[in-house]
Tab-separated table of C-alpha atoms in Angstrom:
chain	number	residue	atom	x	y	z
A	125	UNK	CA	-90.253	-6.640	-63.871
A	126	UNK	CA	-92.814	-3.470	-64.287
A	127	UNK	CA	-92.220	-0.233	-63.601
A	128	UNK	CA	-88.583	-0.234	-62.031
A	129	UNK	CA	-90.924	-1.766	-59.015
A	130	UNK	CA	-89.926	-5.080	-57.157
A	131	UNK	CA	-88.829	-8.284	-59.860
A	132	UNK	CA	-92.338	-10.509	-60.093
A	133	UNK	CA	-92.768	-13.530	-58.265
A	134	UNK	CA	-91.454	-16.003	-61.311
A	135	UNK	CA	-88.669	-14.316	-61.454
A	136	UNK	CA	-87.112	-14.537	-58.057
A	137	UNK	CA	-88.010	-18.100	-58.479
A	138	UNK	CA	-86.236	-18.054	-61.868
A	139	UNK	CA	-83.109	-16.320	-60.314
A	140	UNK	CA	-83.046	-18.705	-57.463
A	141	UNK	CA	-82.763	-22.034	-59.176
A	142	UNK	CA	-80.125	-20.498	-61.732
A	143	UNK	CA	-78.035	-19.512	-58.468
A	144	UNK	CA	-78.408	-23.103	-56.986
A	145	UNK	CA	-77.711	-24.684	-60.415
A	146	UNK	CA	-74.342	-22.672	-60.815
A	147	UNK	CA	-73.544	-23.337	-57.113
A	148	UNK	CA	-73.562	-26.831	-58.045
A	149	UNK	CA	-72.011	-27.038	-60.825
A	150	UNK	CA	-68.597	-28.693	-60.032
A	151	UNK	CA	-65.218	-26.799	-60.616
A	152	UNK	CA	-63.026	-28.610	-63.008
A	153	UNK	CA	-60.027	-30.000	-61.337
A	154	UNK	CA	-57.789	-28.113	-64.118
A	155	UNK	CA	-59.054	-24.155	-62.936
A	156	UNK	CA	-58.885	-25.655	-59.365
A	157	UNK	CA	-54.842	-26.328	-60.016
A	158	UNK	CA	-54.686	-23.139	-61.380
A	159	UNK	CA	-55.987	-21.100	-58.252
A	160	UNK	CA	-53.545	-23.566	-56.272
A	161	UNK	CA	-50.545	-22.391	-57.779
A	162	UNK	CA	-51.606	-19.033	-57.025
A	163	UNK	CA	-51.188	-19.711	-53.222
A	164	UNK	CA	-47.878	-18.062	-51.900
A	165	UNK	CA	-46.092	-20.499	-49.847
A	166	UNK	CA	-45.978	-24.106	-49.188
A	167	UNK	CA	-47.366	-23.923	-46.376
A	168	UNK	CA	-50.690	-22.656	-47.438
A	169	UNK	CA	-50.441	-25.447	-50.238
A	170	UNK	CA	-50.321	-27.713	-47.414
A	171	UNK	CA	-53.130	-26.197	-45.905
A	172	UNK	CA	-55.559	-26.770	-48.578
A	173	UNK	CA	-54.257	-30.234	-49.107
A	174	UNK	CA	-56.195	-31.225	-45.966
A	175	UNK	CA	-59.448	-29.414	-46.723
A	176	UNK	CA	-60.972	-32.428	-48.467
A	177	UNK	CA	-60.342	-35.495	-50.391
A	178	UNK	CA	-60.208	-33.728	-54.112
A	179	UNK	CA	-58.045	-30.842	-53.298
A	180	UNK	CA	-55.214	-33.422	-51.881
A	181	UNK	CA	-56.096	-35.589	-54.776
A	182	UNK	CA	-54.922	-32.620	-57.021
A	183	UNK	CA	-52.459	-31.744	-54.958
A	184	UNK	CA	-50.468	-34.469	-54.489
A	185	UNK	CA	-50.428	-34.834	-58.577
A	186	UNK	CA	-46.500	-35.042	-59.491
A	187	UNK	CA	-47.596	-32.726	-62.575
A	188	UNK	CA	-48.909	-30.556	-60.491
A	189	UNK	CA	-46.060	-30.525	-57.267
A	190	UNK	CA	-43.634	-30.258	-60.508
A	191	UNK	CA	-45.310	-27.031	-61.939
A	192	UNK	CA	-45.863	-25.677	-58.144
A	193	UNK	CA	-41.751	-25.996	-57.756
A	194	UNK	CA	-41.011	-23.960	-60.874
A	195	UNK	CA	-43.095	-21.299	-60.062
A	196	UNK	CA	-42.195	-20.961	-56.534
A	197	UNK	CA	-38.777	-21.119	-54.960
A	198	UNK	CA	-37.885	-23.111	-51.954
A	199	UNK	CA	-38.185	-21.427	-48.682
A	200	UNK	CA	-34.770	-20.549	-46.906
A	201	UNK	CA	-34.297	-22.893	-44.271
A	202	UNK	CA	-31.185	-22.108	-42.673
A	203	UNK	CA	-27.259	-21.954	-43.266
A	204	UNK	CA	-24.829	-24.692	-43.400
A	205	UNK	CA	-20.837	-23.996	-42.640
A	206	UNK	CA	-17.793	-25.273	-43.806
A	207	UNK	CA	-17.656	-27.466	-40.904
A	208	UNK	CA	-21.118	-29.423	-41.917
A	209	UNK	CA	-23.066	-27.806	-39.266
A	210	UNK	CA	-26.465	-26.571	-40.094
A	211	UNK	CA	-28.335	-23.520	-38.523
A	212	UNK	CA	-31.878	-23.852	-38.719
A	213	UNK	CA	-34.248	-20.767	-39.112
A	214	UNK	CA	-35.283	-19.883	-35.642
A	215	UNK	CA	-38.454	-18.370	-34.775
A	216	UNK	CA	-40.178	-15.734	-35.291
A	217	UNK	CA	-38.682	-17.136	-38.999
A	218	UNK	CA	-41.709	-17.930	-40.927
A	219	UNK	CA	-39.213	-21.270	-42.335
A	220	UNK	CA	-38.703	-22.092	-38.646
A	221	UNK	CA	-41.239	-25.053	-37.910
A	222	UNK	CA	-39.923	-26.319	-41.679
A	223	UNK	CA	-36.278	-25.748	-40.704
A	224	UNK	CA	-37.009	-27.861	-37.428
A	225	UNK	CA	-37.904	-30.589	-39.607
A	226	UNK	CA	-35.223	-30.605	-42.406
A	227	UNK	CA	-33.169	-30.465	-39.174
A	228	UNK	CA	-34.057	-34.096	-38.131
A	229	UNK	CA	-34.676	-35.578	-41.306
A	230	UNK	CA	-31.781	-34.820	-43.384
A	231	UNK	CA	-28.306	-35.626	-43.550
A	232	UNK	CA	-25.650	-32.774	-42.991
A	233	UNK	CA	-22.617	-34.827	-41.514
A	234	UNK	CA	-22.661	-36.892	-45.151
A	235	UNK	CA	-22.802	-39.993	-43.646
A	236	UNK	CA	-24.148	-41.466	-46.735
A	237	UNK	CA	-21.304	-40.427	-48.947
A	238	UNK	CA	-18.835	-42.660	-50.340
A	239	UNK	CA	-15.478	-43.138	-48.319
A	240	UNK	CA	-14.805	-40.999	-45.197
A	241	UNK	CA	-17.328	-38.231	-44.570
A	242	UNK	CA	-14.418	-35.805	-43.460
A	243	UNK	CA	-13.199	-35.945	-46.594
A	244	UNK	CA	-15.170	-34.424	-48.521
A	245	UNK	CA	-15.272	-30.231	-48.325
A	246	UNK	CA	-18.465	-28.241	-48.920
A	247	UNK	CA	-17.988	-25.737	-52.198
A	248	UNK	CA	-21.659	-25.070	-52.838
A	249	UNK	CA	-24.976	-25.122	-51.886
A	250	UNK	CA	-28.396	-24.545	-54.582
A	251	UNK	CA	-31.858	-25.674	-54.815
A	252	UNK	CA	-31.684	-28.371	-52.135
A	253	UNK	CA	-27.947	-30.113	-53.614
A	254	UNK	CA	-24.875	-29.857	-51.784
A	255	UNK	CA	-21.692	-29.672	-54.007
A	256	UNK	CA	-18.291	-31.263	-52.390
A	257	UNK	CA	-15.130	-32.256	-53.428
A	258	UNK	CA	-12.575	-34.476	-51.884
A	259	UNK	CA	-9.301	-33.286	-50.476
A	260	UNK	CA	-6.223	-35.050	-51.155
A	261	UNK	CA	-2.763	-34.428	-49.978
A	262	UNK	CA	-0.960	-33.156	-53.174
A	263	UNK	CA	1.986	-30.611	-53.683
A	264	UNK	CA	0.951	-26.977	-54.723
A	265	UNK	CA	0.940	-26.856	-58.850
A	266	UNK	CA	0.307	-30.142	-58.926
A	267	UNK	CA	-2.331	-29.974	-62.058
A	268	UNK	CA	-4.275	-33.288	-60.593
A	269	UNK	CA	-5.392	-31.078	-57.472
A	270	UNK	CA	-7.981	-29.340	-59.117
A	271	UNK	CA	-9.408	-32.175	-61.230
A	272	UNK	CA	-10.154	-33.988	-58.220
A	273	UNK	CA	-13.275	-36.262	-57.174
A	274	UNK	CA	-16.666	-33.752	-56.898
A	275	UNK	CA	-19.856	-34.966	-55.846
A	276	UNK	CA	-23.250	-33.628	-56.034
A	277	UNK	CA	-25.798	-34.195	-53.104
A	278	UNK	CA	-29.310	-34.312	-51.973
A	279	UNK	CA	-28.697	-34.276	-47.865
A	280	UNK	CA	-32.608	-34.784	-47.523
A	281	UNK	CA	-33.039	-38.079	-49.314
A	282	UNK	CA	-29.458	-39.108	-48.644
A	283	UNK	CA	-28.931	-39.362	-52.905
A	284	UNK	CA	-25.856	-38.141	-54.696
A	285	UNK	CA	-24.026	-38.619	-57.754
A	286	UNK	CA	-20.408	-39.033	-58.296
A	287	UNK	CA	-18.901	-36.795	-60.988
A	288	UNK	CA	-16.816	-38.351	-64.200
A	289	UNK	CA	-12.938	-37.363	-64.269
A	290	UNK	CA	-12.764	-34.638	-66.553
A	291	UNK	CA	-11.422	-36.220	-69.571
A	292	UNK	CA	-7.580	-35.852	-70.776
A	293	UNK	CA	-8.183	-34.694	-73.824
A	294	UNK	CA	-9.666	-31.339	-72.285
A	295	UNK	CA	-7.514	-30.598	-69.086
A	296	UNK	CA	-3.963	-31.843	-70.931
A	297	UNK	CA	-3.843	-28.625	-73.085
A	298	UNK	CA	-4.153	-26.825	-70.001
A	299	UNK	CA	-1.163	-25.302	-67.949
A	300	UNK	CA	-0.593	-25.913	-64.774
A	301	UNK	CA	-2.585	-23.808	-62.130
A	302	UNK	CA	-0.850	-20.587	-60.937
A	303	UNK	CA	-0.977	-21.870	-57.345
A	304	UNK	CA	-0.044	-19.851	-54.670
A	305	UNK	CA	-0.399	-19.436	-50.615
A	306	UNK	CA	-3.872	-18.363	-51.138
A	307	UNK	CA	-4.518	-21.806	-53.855
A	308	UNK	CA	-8.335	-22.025	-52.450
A	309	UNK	CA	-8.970	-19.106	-54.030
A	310	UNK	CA	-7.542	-19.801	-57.417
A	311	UNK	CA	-9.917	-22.263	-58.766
A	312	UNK	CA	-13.484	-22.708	-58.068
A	313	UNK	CA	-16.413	-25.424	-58.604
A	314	UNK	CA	-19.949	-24.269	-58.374
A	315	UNK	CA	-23.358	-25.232	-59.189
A	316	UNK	CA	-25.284	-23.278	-61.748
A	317	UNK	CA	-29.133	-22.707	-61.811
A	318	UNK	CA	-31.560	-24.587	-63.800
A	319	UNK	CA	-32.147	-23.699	-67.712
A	320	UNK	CA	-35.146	-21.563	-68.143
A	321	UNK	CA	-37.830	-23.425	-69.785
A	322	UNK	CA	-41.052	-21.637	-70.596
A	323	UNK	CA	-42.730	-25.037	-70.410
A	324	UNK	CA	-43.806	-27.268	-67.634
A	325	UNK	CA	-41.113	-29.071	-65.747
A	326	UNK	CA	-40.756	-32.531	-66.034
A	327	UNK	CA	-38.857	-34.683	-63.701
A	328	UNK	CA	-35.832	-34.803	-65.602
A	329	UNK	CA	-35.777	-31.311	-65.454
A	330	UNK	CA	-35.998	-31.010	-61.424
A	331	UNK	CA	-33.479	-33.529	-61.034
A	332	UNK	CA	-30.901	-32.067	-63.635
A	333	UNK	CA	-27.989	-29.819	-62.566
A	334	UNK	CA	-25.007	-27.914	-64.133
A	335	UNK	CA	-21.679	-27.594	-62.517
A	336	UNK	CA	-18.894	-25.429	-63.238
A	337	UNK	CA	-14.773	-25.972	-62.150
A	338	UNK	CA	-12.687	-22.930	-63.226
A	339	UNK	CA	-9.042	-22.369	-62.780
A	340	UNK	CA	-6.921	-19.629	-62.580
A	341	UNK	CA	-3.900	-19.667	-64.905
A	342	UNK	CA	-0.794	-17.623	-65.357
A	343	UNK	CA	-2.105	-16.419	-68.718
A	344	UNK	CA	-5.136	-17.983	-69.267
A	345	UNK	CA	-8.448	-18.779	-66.863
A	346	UNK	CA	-9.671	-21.588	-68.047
A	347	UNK	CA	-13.325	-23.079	-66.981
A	348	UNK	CA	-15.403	-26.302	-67.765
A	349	UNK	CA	-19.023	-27.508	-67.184
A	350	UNK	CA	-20.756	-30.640	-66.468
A	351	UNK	CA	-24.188	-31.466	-66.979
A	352	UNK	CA	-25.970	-34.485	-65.567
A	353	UNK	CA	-28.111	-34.995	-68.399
A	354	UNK	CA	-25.526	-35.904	-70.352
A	355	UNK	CA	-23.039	-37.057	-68.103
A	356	UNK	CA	-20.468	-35.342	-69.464
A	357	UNK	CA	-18.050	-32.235	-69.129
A	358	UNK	CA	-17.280	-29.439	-71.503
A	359	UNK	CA	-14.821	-26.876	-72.340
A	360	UNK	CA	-16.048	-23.072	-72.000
A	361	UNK	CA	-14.018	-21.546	-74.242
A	362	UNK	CA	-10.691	-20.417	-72.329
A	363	UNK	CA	-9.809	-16.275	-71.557
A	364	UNK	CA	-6.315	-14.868	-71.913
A	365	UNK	CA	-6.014	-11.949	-69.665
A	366	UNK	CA	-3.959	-10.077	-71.859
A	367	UNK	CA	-7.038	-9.600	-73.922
A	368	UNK	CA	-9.353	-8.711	-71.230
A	369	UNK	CA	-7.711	-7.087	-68.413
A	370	UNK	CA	-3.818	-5.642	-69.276
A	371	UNK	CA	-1.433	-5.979	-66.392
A	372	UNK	CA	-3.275	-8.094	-63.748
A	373	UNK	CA	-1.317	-9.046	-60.559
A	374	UNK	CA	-1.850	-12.571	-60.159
A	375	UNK	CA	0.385	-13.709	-57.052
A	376	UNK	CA	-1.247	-12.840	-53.533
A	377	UNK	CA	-4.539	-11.901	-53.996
A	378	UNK	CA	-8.093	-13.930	-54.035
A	379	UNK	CA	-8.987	-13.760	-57.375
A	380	UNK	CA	-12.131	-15.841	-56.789
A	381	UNK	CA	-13.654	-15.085	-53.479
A	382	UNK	CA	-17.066	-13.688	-53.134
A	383	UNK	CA	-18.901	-15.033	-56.155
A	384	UNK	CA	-22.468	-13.712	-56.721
A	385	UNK	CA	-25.260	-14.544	-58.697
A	386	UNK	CA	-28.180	-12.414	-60.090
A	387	UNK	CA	-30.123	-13.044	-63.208
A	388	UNK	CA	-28.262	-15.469	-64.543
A	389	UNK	CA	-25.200	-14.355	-64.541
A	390	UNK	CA	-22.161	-15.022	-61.946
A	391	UNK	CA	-20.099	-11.962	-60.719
A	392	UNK	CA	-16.650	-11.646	-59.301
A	393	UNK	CA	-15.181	-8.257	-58.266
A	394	UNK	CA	-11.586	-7.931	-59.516
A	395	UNK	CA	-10.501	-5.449	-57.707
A	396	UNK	CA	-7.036	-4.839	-58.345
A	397	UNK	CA	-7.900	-4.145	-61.789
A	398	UNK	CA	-11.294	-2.421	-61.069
A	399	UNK	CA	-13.175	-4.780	-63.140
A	400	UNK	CA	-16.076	-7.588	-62.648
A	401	UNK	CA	-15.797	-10.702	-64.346
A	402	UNK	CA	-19.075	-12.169	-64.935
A	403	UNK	CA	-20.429	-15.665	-66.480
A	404	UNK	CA	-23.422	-15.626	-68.149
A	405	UNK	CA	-25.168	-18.862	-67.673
A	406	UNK	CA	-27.222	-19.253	-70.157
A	407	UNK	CA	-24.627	-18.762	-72.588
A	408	UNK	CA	-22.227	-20.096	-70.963
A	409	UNK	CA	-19.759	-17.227	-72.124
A	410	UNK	CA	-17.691	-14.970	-69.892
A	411	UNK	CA	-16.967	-11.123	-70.295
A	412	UNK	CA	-15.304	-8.294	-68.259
A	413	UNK	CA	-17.873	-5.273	-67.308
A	414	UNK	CA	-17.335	-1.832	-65.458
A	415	UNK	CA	-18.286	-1.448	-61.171
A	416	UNK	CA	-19.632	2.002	-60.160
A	417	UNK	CA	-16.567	4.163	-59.380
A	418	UNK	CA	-18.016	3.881	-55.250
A	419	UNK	CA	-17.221	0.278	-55.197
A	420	UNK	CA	-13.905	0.416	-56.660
A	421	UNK	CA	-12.123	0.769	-53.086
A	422	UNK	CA	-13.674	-1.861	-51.350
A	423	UNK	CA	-12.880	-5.243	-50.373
A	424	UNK	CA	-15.030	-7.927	-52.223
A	425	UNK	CA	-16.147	-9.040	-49.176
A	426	UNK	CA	-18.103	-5.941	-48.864
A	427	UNK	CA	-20.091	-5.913	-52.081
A	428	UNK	CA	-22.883	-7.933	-52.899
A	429	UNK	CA	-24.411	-8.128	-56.417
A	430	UNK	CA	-28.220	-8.773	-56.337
A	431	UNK	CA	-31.727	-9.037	-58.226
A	432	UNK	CA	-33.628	-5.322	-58.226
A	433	UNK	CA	-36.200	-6.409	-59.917
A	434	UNK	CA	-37.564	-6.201	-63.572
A	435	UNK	CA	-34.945	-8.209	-64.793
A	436	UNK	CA	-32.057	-5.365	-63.129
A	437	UNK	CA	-29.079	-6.007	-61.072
A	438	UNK	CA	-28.772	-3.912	-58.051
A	439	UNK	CA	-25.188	-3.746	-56.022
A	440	UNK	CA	-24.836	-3.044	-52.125
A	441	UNK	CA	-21.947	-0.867	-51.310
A	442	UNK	CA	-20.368	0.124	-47.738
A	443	UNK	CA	-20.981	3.312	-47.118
A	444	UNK	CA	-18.468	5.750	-45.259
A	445	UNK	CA	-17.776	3.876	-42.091
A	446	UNK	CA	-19.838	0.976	-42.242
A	447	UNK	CA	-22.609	3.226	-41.103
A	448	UNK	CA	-25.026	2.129	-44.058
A	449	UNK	CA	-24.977	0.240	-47.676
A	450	UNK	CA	-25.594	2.354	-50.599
A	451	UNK	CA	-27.887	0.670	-53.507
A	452	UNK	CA	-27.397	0.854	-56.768
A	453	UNK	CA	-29.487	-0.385	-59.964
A	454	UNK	CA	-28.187	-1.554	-63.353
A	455	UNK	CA	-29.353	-1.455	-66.713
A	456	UNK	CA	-27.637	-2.952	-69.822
A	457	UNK	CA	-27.012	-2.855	-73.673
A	458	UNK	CA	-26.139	-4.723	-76.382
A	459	UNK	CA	-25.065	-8.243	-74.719
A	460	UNK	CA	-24.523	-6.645	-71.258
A	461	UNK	CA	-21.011	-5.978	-71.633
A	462	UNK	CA	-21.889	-2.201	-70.568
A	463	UNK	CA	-22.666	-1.071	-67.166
A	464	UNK	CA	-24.253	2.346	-66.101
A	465	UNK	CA	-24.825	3.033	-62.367
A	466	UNK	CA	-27.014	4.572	-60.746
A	467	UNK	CA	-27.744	5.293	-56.936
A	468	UNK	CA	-30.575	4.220	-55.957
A	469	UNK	CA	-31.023	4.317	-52.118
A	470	UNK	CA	-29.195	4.174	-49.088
A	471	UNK	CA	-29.829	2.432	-46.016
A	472	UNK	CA	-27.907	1.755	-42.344
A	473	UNK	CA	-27.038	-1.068	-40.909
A	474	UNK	CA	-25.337	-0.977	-37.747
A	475	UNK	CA	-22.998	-3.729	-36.852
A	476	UNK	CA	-20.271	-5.466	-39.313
A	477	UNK	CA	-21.624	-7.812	-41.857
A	478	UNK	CA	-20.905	-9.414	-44.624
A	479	UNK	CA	-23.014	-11.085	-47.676
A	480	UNK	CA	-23.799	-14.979	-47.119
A	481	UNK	CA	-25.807	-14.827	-50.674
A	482	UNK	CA	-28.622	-14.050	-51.960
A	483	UNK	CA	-31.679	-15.222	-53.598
A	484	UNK	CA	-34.077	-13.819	-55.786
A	485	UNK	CA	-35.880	-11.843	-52.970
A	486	UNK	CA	-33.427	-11.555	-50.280
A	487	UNK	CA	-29.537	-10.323	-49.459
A	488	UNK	CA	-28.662	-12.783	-46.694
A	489	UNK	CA	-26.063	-11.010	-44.562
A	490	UNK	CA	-24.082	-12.438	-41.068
A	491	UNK	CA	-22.922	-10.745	-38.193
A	492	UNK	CA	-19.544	-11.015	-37.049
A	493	UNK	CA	-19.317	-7.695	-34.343
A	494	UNK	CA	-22.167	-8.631	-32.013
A	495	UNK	CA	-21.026	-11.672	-29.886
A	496	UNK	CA	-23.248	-10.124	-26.770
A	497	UNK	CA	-26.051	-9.900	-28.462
A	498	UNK	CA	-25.060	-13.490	-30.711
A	499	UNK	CA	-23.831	-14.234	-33.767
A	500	UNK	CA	-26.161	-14.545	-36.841
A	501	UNK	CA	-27.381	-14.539	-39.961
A	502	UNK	CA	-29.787	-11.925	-41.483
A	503	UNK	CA	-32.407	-11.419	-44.695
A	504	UNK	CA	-32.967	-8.189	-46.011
A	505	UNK	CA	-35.883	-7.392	-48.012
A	506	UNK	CA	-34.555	-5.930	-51.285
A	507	UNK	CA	-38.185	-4.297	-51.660
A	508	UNK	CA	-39.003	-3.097	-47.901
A	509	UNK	CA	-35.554	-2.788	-47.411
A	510	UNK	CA	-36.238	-4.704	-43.667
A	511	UNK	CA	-34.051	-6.692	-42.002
A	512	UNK	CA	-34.984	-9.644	-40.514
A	513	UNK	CA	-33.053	-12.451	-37.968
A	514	UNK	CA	-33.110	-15.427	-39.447
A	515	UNK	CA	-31.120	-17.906	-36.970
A	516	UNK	CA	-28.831	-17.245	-33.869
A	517	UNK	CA	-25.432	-18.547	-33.180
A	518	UNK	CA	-23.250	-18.185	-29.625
A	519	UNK	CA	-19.951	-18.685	-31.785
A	520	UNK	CA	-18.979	-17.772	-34.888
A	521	UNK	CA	-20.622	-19.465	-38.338
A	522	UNK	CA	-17.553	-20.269	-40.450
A	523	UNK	CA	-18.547	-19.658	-43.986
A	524	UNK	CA	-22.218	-19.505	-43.574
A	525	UNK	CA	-23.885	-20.953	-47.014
A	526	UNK	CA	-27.742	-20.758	-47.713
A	527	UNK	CA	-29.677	-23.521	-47.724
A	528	UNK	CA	-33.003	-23.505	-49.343
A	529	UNK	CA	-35.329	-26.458	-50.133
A	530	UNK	CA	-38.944	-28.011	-49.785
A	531	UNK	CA	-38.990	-29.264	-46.145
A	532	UNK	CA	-40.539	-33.274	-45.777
A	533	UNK	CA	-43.962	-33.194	-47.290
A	534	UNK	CA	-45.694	-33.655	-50.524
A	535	UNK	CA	-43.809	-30.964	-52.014
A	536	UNK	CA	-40.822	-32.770	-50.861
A	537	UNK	CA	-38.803	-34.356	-53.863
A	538	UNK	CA	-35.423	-35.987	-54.736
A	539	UNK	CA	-32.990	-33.483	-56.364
A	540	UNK	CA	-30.911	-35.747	-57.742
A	541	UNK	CA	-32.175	-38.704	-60.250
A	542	UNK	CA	-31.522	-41.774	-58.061
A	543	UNK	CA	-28.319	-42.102	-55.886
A	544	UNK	CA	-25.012	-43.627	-55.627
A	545	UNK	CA	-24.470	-43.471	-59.647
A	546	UNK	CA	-20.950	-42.868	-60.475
């Protein structure tokens, strides 16, 4: 080029056949997986599964569909209740055409279990499993009623796996259960999250899961895990509450309701001794920490305990009259064991709710003081702070419990290894 003037005629031709070489110049399949597991939702994965031949090829790698799971969690797809009923995402729900679908396809009354499907009860609900145990007739403090038959569940491909006994040698040097009218509430089983792994997933991995039973003793709570990569259960070491929390009331009060999860840790609010009991679960250790003095006089049904962001905890209190929730952030020190507070927002919400869970995005709340307008469960954006319908219900949802998963499709896969193991 001469002058700053116009590029010479050998070198527009120059330019031109480097632009049509780089244009076709294939784009290795590996930076092509890459920019997939950029995409947002399944659905757009989907999407570009049909554009041509080589993009489903990659898509539809298992590596790939494996890596594609652990970086994005399943979309909420509805709630199932206590009484095996499932409430799909409705429209204008984005999950709604994918909720239709898990609708048909899976298996909520738990036909496929072993024995009579009645007699198993729901306790808990992550990443696409359904944990249940079986109720037996048995006489309050009887110890065998909460060592009872569990069973993990994938409802979608009809899989589960029967639980081991908890061996003797672990649940004989425990006392009996402090059982009282409110027993339910006294011991718990619950599913725990995945182990972080800064690696890729394999399919061990996506089909492994942690479960939790913990019981509520007259001095002593006592807990145990199971892992299904090793088949076998564990002691956590046991807490005396004389050495956490002085002076506890144990009779007549639910010591275990409401359990929440953020950052992998499990909270409970003990309220009658102003305290929260939390599990960390990748320790697998328990410790007592401090609420914010405005969430001391509440009910644990009003409080839910969720992800801020950046690795925070954030809390939802009532405000004064139900008339809003106040939001408050968290920031630790030195293992966590230390709590400070501090109010972050506060937002209204006008009807009476309470928490139904929450994942790492959303506070799922239902609505139990609108029958007119219909009973239902809500999201709320913990960023935008908007609340959203999710589904619709003309009666009440007993014990609504989120269900999230990969709806039928090539992201579809088996959470549990291969079925009817025991």
């Amino acid at each position: 080029m001469g002058g700053g003037g116009a590029p010479y005629p050998c070198e527009t031709r120059v330019d031109e056949h480097v632009r049509q070489k780089m244009a076709s110049l294939p784009i290795p399949d590996d930076l092509v997986a890459d920019i997939f597991l950029r995409l947002p939702t399944p659905a757009d994965l989907i999407r570009a599964a049909v554009g041509c031949i080589s993009f489903y090829n990659i898509i539809t790698n298992r590596s790939f569909l494996r890596r594609f799971r652990k970086l994005h969690n399943p979309p909420l797809l509805g709630f199932l209740d206590n009484h095996r009923v499932f409430h799909p995402a409705s429209p204008p729900h984005p999950s709604a055409p994918a909720a239709s679908a898990v609708a048909v396809a899976a298996d909520f009354s738990f036909s496929f279990l072993p024995g009579a499907s009645h007699d198993w009860a729901i306790q808990d609900i992550r990443d696409g499993r359904v944990l249940l145990n079986k109720i037996h007739e048995a006489g309050i403090g009887q110890k065998g009623r909460i060592f009872e038959e569990m069973v993990v569940c994938d409802p979608l491909h009809r899989r589960y796996l029967l639980l081991p006994p908890i061996p003797e040698d672990l649940v004989n040097p425990v006392e009996d259960p402090h059982f009282t009218e409110e027993a339910y509430y006294l011991y718990q089983i619950f599913l725990l999250p995945p182990c972080d792994n800064d690696g890729e997933a394999t399919a061990v991995e996506e089909t492994s899961f942690r479960v939790v039973l913990m019981a509520w003793c007259e001095t002593t709570m006592v807990a145990f895990v199971f892992s299904s990569s090793t088949r076998q259960w564990r002691a956590i070491p046991s807490l005396g509450w004389d050495t956490l929390v002085a002076n506890l009331p144990l009779r007549g009060y639910c010591l275990f309701a409401a359990r929440q999860y953020a950052h992998g840790c499990f909270y409970w609010m003990l309220h009658l001794c102003k305290k929260i009991l939390v599990l960390d679960t990748r320790k697998i250790e328990f410790y007592i920490a401090n609420p914010p003095p405005q969430a001391i006089s509440f009910s644990f049904l009003d409080i839910a305990i969720v992800e801020a962001g950046e690795g925070r905890v954030g809390m939802f209190v009532p405000g004064v009259g139900r008339n809003g929730l106040e939001f408050y952030t968290i920031w630790r020190n030195n293992g966590g064991t230390y709590m400070q507070w501090k109010l972050e927002k506060t937002i209204s919400v006008h009807f009476l709710h309470y928490s139904a869970g929450s994942n790492g995005k959303h506070l799922f709340i239902y609505d139990v003081e609108s029958p007119s307008l219909g009973y239902g469960c809500f999201s709320l954006d913990f960023k935008t702070f908007q609340l959203k319908r999710v589904c619709s219900s003309k009666t009440w949802i007993p014990n609504p419990l989120a269900y999230s998963n990969f709806p039928p499709s090539i992201l579809a896969s088996p959470t549990i290894a291969s079925g009817k193991l025991s």
